[in-house]
mmCIF file with all atom_site columns, C-alpha atoms in Angstrom:
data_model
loop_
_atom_site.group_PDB
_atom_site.id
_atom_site.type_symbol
_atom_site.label_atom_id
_atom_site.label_alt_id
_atom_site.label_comp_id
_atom_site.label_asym_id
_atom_site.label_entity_id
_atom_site.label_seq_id
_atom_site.pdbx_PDB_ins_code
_atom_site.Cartn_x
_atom_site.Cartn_y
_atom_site.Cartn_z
_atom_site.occupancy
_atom_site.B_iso_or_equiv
_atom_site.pdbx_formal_charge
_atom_site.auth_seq_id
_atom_site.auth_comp_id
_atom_site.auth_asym_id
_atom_site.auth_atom_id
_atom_site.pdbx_PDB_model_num
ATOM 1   C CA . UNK A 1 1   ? 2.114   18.577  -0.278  1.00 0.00 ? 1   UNK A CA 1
ATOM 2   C CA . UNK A 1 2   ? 0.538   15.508  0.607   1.00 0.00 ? 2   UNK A CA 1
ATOM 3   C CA . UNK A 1 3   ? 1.117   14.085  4.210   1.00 0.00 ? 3   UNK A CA 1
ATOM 4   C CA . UNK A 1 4   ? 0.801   9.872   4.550   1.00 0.00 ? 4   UNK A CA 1
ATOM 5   C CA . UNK A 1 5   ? 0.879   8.230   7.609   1.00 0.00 ? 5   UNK A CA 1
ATOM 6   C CA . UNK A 1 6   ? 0.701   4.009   7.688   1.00 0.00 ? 6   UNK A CA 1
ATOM 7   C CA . UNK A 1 7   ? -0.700  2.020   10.258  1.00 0.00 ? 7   UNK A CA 1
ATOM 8   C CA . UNK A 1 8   ? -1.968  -1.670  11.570  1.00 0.00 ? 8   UNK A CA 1
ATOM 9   C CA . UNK A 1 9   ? 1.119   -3.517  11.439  1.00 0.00 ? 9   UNK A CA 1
ATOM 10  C CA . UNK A 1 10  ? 2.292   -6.221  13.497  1.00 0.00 ? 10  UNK A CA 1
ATOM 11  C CA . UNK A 1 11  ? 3.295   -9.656  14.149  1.00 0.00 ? 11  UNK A CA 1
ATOM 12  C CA . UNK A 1 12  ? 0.724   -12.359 12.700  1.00 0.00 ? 12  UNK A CA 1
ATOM 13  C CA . UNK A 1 13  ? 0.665   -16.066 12.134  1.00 0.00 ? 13  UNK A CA 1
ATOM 14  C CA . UNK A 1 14  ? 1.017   -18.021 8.839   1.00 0.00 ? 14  UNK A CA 1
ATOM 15  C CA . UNK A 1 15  ? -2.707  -17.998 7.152   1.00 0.00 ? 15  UNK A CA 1
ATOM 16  C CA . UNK A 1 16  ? -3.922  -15.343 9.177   1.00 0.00 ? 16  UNK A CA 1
ATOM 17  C CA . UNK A 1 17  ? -5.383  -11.445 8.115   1.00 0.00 ? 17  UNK A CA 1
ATOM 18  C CA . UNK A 1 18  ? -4.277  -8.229  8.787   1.00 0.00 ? 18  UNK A CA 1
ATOM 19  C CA . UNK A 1 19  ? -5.213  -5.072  7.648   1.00 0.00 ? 19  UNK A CA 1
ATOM 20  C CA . UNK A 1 20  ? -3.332  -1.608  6.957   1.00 0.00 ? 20  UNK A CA 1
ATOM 21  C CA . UNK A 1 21  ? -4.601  1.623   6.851   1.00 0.00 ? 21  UNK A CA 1
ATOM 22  C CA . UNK A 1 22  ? -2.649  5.389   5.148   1.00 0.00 ? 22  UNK A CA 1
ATOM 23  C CA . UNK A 1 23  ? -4.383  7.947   6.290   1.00 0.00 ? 23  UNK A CA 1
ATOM 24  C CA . UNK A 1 24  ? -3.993  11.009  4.482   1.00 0.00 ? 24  UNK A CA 1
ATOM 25  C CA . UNK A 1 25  ? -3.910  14.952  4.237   1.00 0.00 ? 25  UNK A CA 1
ATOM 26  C CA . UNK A 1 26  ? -3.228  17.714  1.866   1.00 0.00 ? 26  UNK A CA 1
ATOM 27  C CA . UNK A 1 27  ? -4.289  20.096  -0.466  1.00 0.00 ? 27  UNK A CA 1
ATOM 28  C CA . UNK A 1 28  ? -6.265  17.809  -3.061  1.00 0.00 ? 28  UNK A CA 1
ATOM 29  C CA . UNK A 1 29  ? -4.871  14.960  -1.273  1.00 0.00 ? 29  UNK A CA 1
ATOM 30  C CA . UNK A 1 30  ? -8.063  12.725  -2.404  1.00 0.00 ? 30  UNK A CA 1
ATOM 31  C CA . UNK A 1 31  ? -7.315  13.562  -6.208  1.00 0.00 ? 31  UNK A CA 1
ATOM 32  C CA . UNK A 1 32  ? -4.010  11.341  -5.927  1.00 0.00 ? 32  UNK A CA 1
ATOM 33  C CA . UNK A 1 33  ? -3.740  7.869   -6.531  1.00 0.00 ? 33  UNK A CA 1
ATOM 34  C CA . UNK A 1 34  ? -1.957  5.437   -4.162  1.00 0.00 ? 34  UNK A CA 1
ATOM 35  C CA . UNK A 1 35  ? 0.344   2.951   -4.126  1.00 0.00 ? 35  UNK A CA 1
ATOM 36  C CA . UNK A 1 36  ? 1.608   0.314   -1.164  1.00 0.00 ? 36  UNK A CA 1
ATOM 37  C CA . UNK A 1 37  ? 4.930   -0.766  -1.504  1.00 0.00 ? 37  UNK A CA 1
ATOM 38  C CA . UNK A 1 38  ? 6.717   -3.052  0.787   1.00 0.00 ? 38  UNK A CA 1
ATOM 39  C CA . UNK A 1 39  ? 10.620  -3.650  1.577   1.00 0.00 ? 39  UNK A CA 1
ATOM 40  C CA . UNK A 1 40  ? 12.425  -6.859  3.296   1.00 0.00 ? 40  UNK A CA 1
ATOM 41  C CA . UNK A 1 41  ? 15.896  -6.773  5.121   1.00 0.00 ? 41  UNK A CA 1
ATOM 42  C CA . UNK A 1 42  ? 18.231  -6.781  2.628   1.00 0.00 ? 42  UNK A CA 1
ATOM 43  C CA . UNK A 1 43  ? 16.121  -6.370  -0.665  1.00 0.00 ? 43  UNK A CA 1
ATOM 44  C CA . UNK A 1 44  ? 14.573  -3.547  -3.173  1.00 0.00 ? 44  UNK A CA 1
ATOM 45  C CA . UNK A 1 45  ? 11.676  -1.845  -2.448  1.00 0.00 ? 45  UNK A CA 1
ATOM 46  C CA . UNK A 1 46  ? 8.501   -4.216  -3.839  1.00 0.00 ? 46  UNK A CA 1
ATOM 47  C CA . UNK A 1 47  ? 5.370   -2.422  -5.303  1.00 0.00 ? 47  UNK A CA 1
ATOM 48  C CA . UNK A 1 48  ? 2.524   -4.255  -3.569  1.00 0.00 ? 48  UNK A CA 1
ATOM 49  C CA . UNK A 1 49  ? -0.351  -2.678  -5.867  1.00 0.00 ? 49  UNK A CA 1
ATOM 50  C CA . UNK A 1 50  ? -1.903  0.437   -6.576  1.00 0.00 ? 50  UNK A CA 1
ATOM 51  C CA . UNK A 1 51  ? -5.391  2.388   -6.436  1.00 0.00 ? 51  UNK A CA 1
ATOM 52  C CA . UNK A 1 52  ? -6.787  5.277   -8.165  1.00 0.00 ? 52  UNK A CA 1
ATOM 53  C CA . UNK A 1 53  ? -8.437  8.299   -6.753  1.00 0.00 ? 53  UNK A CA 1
ATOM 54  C CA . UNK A 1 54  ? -11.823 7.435   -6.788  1.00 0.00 ? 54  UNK A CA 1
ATOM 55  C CA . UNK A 1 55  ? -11.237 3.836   -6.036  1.00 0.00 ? 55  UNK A CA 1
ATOM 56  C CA . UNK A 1 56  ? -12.859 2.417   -8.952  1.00 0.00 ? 56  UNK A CA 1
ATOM 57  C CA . UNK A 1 57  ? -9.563  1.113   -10.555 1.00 0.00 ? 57  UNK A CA 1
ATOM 58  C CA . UNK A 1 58  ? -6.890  -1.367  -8.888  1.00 0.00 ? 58  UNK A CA 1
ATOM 59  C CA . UNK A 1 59  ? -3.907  -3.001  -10.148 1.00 0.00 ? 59  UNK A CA 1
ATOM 60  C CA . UNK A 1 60  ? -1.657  -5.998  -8.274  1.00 0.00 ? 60  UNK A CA 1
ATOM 61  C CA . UNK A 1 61  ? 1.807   -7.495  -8.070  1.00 0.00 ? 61  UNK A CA 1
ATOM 62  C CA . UNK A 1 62  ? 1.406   -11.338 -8.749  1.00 0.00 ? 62  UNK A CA 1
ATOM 63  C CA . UNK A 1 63  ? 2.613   -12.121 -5.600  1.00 0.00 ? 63  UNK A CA 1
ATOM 64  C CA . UNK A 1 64  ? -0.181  -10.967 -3.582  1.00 0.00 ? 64  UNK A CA 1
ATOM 65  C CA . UNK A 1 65  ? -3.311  -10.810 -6.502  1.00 0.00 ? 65  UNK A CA 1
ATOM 66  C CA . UNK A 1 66  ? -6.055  -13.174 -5.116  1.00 0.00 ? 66  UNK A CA 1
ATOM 67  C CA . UNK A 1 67  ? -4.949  -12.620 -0.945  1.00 0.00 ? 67  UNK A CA 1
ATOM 68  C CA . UNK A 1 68  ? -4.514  -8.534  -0.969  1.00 0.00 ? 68  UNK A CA 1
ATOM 69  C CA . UNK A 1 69  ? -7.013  -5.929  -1.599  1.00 0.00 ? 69  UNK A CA 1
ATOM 70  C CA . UNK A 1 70  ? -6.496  -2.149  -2.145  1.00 0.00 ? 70  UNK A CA 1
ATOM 71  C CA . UNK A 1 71  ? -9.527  0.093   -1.485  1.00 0.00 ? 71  UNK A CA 1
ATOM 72  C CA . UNK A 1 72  ? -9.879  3.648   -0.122  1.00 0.00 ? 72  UNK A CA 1
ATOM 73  C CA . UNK A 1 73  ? -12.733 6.011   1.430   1.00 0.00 ? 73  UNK A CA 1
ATOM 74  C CA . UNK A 1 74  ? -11.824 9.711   0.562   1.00 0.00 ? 74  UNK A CA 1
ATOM 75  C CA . UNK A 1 75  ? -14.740 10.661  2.964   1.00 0.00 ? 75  UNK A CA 1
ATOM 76  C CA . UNK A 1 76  ? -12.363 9.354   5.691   1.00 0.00 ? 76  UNK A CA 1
ATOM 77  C CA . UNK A 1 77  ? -9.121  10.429  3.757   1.00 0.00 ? 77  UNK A CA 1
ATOM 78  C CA . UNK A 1 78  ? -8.111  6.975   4.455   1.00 0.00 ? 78  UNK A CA 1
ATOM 79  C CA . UNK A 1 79  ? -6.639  4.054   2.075   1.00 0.00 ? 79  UNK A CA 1
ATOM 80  C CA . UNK A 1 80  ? -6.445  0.375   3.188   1.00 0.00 ? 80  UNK A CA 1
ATOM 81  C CA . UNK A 1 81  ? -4.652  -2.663  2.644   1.00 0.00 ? 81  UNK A CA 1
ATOM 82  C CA . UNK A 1 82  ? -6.407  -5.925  3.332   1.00 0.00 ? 82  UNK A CA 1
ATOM 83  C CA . UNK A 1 83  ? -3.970  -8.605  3.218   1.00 0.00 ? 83  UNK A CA 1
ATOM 84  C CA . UNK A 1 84  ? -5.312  -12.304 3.605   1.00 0.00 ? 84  UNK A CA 1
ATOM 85  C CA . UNK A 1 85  ? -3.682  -16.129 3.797   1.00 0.00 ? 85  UNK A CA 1
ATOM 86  C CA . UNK A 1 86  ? -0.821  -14.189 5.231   1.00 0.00 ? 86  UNK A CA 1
ATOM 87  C CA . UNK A 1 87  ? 3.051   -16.056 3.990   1.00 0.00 ? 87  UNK A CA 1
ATOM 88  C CA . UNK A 1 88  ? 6.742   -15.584 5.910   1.00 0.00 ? 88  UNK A CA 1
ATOM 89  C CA . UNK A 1 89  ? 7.758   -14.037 2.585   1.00 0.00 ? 89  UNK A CA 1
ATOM 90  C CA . UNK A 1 90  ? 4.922   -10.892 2.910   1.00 0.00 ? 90  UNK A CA 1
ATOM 91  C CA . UNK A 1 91  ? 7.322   -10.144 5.886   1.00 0.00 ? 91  UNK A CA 1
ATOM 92  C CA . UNK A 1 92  ? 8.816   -6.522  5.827   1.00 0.00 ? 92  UNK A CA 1
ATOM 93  C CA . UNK A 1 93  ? 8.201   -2.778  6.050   1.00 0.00 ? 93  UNK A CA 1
ATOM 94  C CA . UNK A 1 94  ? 5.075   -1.523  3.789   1.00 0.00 ? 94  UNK A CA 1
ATOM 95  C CA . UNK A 1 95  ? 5.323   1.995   2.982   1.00 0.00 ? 95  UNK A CA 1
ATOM 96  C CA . UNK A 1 96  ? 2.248   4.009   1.459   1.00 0.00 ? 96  UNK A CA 1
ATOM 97  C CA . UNK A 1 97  ? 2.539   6.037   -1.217  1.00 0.00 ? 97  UNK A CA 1
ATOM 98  C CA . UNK A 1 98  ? 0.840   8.859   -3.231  1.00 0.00 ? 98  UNK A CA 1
ATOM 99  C CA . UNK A 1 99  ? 1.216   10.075  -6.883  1.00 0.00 ? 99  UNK A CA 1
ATOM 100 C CA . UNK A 1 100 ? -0.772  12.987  -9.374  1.00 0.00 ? 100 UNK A CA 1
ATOM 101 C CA . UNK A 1 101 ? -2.010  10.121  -11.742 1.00 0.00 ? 101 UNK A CA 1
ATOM 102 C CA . UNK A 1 102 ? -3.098  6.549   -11.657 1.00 0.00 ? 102 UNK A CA 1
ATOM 103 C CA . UNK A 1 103 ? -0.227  4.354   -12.869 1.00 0.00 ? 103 UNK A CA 1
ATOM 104 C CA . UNK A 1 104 ? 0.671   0.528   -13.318 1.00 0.00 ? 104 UNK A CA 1
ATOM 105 C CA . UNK A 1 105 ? 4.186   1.563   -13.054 1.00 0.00 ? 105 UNK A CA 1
ATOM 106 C CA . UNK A 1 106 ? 5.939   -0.532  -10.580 1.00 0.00 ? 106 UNK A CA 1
ATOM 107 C CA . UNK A 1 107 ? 8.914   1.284   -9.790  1.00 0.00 ? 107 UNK A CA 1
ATOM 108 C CA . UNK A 1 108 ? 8.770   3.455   -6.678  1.00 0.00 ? 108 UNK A CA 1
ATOM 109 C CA . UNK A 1 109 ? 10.612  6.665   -8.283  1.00 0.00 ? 109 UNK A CA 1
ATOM 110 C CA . UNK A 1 110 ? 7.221   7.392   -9.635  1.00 0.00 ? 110 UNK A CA 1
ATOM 111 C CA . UNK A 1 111 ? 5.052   8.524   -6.145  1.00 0.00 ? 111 UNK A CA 1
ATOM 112 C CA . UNK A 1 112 ? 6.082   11.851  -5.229  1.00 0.00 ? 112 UNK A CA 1
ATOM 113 C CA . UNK A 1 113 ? 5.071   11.625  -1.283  1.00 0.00 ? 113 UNK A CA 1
ATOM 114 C CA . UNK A 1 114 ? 5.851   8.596   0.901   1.00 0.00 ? 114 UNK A CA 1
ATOM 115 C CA . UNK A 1 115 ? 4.902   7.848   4.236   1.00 0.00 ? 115 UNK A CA 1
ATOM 116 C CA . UNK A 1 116 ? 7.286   6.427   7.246   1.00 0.00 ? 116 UNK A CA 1
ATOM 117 C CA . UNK A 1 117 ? 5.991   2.895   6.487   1.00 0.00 ? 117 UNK A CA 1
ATOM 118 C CA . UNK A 1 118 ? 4.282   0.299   9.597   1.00 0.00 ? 118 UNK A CA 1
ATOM 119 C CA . UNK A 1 119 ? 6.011   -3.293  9.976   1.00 0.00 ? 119 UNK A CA 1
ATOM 120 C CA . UNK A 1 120 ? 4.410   -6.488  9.380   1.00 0.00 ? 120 UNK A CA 1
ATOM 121 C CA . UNK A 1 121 ? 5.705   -9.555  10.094  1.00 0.00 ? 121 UNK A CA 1
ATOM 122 C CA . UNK A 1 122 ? 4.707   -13.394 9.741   1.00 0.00 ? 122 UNK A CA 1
ATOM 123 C CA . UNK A 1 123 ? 5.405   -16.178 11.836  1.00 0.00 ? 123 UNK A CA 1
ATOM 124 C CA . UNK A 1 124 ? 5.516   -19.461 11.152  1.00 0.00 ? 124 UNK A CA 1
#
């Protein structure tokens, strides 16, 4: 079992930075990779991007390649999400999310443990 738990959400301004944090816990919790997903009012659940265990290998949605950055620090059982030039579309819930294997599979039904997600919203 792997425990996640999101936080660092909030309400921002167009342009501006915030940045997430999944802290995490488990047997072998620091062997999984991780994924952030994110989900508006009314639509699907988004992958974001995605991280393996060590940290040494990332993969991005288009939508947020060049402004968001995925990195962990298994010393602090902790993974981040840096997002920068904040939009009104980046808007919603963003869930963390853990899997056995490092995957550029988008679709969510692939991460076995989720956490209760932290709510970030943009204002323009």
């Amino acid at each position: 079992q792997v425990q996640l738990v999101e936080s660092g959400g909030g309400l921002v301004q167009v342009g501006e930075s915030l940045r997430l944090s999944c802290a995490f816990s488990g047997r072998f919790a620091s062997n999984y990779a991780m994924g952030w997903f994110r989900q508006a009012p009314g639509k699907e659940r988004e992958f974001v991007g995605t991280i393996n265990w060590s940290g040494g290998v990332t993969y991005y949605a288009d939508s947020v390649k060049g402004r968001f950055t995925i990195s962990r620090d298994n010393a602090k059982n902790t993974v981040y999400l840096q997002m920068n030039s904040l939009k009104p579309e980046d808007t919603a819930v963003y869930y963390c999310a853990a899997r056995g294997s490092y995957s550029e599979n988008y679709l969510p039904g692939g991460y076995s443990y989720w956490g209760q997600g932290t709510q970030v919203t943009v204002s323009s």
